[in-house]
Tab-separated table of C-alpha atoms in Angstrom:
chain	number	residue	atom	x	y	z
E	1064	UNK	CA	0.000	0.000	0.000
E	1065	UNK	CA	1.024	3.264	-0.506
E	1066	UNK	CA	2.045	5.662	2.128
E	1067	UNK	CA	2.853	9.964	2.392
E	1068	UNK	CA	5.242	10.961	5.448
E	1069	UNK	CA	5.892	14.498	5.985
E	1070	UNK	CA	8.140	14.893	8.536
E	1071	UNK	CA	7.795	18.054	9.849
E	1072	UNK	CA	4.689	18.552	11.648
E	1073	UNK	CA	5.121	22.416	12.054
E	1074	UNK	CA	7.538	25.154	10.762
E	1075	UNK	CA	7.700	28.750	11.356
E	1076	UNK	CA	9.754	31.082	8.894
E	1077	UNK	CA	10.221	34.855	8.747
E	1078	UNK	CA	8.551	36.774	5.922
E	1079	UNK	CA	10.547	37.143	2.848
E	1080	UNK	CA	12.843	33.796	3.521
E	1081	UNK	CA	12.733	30.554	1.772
E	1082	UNK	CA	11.058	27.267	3.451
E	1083	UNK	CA	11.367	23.959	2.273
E	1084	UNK	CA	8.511	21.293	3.560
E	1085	UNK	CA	9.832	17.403	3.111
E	1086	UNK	CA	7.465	14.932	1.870
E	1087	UNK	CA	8.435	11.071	1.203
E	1088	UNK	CA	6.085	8.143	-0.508
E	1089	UNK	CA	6.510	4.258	-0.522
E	1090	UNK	CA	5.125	2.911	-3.757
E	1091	UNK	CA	6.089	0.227	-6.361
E	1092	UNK	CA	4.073	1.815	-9.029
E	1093	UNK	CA	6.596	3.562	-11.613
E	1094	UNK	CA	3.725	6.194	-12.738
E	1095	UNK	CA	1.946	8.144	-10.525
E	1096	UNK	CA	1.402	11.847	-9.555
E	1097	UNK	CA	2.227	13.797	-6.941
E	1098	UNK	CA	0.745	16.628	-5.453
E	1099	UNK	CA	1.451	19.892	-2.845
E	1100	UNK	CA	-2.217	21.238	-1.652
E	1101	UNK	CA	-3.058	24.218	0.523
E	1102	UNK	CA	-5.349	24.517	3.436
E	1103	UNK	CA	-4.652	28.229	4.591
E	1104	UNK	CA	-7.075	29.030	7.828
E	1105	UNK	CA	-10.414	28.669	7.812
E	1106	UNK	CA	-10.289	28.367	4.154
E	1107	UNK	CA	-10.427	26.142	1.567
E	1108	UNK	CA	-8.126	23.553	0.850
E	1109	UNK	CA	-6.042	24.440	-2.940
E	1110	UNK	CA	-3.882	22.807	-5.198
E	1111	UNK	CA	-0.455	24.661	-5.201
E	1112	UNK	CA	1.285	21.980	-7.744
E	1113	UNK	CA	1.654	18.770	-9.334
E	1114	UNK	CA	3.953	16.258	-11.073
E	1115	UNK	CA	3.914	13.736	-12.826
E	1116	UNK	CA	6.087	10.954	-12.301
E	1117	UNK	CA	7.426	10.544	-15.782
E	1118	UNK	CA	8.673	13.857	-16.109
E	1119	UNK	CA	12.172	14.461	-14.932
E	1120	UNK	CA	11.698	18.462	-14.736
E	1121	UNK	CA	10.760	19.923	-11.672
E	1122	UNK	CA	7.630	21.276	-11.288
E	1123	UNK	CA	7.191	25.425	-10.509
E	1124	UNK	CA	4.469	27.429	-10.202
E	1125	UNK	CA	6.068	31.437	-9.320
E	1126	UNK	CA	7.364	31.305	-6.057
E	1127	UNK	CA	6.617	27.571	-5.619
E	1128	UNK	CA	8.643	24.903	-6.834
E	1129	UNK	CA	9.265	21.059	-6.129
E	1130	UNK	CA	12.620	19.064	-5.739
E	1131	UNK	CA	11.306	15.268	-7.005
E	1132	UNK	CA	13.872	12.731	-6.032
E	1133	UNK	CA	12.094	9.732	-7.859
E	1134	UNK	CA	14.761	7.278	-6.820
E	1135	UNK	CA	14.550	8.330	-3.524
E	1136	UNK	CA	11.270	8.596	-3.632
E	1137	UNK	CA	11.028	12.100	-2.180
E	1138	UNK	CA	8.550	15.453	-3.369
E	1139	UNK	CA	10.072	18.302	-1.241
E	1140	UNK	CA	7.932	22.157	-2.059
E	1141	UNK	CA	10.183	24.921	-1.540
E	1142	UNK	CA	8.537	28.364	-1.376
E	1143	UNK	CA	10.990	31.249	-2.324
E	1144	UNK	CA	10.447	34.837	-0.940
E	1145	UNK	CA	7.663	33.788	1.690
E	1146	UNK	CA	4.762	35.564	1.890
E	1147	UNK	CA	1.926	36.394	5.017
E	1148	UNK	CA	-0.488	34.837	2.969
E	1149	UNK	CA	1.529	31.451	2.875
E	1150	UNK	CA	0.853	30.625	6.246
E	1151	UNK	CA	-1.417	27.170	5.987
E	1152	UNK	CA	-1.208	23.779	6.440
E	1153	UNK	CA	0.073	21.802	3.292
E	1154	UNK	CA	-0.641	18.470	2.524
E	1155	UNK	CA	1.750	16.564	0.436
E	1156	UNK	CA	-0.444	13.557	-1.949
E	1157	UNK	CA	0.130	10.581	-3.872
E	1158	UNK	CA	-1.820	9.614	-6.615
E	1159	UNK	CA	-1.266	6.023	-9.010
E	1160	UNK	CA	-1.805	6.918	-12.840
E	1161	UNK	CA	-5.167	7.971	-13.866
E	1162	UNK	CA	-7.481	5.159	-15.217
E	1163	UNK	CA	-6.499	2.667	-12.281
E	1164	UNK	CA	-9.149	1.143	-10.181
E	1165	UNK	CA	-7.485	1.680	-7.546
E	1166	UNK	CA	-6.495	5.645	-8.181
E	1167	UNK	CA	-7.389	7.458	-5.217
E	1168	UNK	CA	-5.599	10.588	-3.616
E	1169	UNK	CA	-3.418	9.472	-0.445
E	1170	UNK	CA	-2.622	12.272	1.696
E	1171	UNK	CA	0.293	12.777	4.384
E	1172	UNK	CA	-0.789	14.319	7.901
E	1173	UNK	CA	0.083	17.784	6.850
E	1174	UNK	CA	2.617	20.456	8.037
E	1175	UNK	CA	2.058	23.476	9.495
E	1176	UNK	CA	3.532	26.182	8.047
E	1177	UNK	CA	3.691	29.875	10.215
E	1178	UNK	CA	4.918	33.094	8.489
E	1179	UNK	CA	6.252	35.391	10.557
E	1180	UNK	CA	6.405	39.072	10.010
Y	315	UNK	CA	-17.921	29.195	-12.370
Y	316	UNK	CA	-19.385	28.282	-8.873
Y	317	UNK	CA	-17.005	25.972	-6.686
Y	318	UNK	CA	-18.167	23.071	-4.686
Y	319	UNK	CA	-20.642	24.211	-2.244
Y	320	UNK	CA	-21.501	21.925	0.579
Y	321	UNK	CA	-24.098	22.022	2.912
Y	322	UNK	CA	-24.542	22.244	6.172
Y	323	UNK	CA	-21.271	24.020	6.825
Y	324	UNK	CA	-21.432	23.110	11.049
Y	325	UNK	CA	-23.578	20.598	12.489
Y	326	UNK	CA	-23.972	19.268	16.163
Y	327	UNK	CA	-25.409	15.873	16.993
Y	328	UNK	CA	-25.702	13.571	19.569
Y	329	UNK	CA	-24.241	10.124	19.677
Y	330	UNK	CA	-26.309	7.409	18.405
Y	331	UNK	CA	-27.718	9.934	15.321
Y	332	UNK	CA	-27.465	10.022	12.195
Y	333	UNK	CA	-26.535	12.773	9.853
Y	334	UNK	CA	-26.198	13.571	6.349
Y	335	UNK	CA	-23.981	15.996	4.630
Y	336	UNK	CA	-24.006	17.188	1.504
Y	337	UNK	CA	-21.866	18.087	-1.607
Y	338	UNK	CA	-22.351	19.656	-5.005
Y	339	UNK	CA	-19.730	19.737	-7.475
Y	340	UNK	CA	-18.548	22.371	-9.903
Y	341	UNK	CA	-20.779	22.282	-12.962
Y	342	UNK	CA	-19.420	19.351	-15.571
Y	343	UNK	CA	-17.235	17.607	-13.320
Y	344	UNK	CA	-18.581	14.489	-12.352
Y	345	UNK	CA	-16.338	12.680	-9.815
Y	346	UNK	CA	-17.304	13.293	-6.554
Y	347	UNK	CA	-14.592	12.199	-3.474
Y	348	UNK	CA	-15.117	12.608	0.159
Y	349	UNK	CA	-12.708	12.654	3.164
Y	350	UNK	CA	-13.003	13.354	6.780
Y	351	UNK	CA	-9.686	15.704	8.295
Y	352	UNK	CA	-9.402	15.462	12.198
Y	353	UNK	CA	-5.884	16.675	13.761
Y	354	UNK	CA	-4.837	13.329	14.780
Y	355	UNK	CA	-5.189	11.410	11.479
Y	356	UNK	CA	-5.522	13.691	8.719
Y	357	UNK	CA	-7.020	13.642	5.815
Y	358	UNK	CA	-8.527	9.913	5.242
Y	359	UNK	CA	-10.359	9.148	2.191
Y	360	UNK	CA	-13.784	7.734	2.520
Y	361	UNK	CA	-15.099	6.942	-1.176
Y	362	UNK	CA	-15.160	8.302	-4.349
Y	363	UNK	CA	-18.414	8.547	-6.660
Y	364	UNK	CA	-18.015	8.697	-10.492
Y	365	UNK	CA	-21.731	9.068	-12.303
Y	366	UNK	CA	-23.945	7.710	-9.543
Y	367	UNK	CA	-21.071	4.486	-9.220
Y	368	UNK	CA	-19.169	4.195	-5.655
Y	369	UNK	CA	-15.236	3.963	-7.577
Y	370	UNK	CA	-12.778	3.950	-4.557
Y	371	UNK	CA	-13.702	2.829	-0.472
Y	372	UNK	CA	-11.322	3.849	2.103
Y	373	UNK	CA	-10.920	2.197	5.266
Y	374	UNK	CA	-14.338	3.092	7.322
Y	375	UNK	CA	-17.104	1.008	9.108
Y	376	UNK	CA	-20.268	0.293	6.962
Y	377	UNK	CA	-21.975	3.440	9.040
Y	378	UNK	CA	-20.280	5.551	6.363
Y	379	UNK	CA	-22.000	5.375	3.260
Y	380	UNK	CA	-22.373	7.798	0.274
Y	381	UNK	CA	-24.345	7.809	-3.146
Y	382	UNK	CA	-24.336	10.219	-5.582
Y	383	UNK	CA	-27.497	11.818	-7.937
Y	384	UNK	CA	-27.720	11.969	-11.514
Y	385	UNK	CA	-26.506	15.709	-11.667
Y	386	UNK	CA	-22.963	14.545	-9.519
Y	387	UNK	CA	-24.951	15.916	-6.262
Y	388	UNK	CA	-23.382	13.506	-3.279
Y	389	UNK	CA	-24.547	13.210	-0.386
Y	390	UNK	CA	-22.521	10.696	3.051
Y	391	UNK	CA	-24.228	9.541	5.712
Y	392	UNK	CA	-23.040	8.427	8.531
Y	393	UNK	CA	-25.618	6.543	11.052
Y	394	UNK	CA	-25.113	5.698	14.516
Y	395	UNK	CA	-22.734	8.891	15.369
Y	396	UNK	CA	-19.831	8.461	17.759
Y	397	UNK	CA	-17.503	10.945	19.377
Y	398	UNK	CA	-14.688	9.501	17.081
Y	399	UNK	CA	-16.720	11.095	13.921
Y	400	UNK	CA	-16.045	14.096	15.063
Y	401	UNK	CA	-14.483	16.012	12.506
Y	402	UNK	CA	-14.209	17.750	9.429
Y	403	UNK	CA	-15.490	16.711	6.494
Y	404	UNK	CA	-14.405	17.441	2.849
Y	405	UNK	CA	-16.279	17.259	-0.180
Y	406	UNK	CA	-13.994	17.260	-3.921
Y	407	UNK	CA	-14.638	17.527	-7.399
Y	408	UNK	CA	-12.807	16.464	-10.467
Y	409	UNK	CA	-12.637	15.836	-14.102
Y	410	UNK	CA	-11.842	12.204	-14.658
Y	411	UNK	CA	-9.591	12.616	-17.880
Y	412	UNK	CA	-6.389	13.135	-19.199
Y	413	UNK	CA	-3.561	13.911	-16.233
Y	414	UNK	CA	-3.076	17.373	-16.986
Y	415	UNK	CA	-6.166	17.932	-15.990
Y	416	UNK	CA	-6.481	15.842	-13.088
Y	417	UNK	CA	-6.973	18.569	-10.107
Y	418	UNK	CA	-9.219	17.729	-6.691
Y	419	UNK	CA	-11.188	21.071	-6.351
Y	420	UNK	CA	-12.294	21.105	-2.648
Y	421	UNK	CA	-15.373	22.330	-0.996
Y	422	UNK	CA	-14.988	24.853	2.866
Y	423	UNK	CA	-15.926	21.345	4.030
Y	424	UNK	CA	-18.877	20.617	7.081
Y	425	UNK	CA	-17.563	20.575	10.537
Y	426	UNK	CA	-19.203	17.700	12.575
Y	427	UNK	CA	-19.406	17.895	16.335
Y	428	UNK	CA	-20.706	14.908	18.018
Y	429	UNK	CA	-21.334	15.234	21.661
């Protein structure tokens, strides 16, 4: 079975620095996506980014970008030039390839991520 | 275009109830997941409805059980409330297609409270 492990139940970073939240999987399946989502507080949960297993290139989306270690089997979000608005509880997911039976979203337990001004 | 909407947002029950929560999805997508979030065990998938079919099952009782309408409306139910239910729960939408397109769109989600 497939299992998310983020490490790093809570963080705290000052405004303007760069935070990197650690996510590892356990799978034998060789595609498969991963996934970074957003619950800021109070608010609705968001996708921040995605990748796709296949794909070698790292995933970015502005200040958000991903380090995938596929060997290692590790999905690490780094968020350059943090803002207030970051702070939120991000969930690192697992996904097999579309069109399985068996494709549902696993989710780690989430860390909680504090900006500080 | 509207996001997920689900309804009621906060609900209080007694143990030994039963309750039903519901979800509707943005317009055109017609997979339909739920999952309940409490701070000790995160986010645990309960099932997953794809036009009116149950797809995926997590790892709950039988007092968890879901359907879902013609128009990708779902509704969960869970009969014979416990503390342990207490929680929130999240309602998400999705295309089932091609992987670029692949994205959960989530619902504010109905806080349970059973006392």
């Amino acid at each position: 079975a497939q299992t998310v492990t983020q490490s790093q139940p809570e963080m705290s970073v000052q405004e303007a620095e760069t935070v990197t939240l650690s996510c590892t999987y356990d799978t034998s399946e060789n595609n498969y996506y991963l996934f970074w989502y957003k619950q800021p507080p109070s608010r609705q949960m968001i996708l921040v980014i995605r990748q796709e297993a296949y794909k070698q290139q790292n995933a970015t989306e502005n200040r958000f970008s991903v380090n995938f270690q596929k060997a290692a089997k590790s999905f690490s979000l780094k968020i350059s030039d943090s803002q207030l608005g970051d702070t939120a509880m991000y969930f690192c997911a697992f996904m097999k390839h579309v069109g399985n039976r068996d494709d549902k979203i696993i989710f780690g337990k989430g860390t909680r991520l504090h900006i500080l001004p | 275009k509207a996001g997920v909407t689900q309804t009621p947002r906060y609900l209080i029950k007694t143990r030994g109830q039963q309750v039903t929560l519901s979800c509707s999805p943005i317009s055109g997508h017609r997979s339909v997941s739920w999952y309940q979030q409490t701070p000790g065990q995160g986010l645990q998938f309960l099932f997953e409805y794809f036009s009116e079919t149950q797809r995926n099952k997590g790892n709950f009782p039988g007092r968890f059980s879901g359907r879902q309408f013609s128009n990708s409306r779902s509704e969960m139910n869970v009969s014979t409330l416990e503390l342990g239910d207490s929680a929130l729960y999240l309602c998400a939408s999705s295309h089932l297609g091609t992987a670029s397109t692949y994205e959960q769109y989530f619902g504010p989600g109905t806080r349970l409270t059973v006392t």
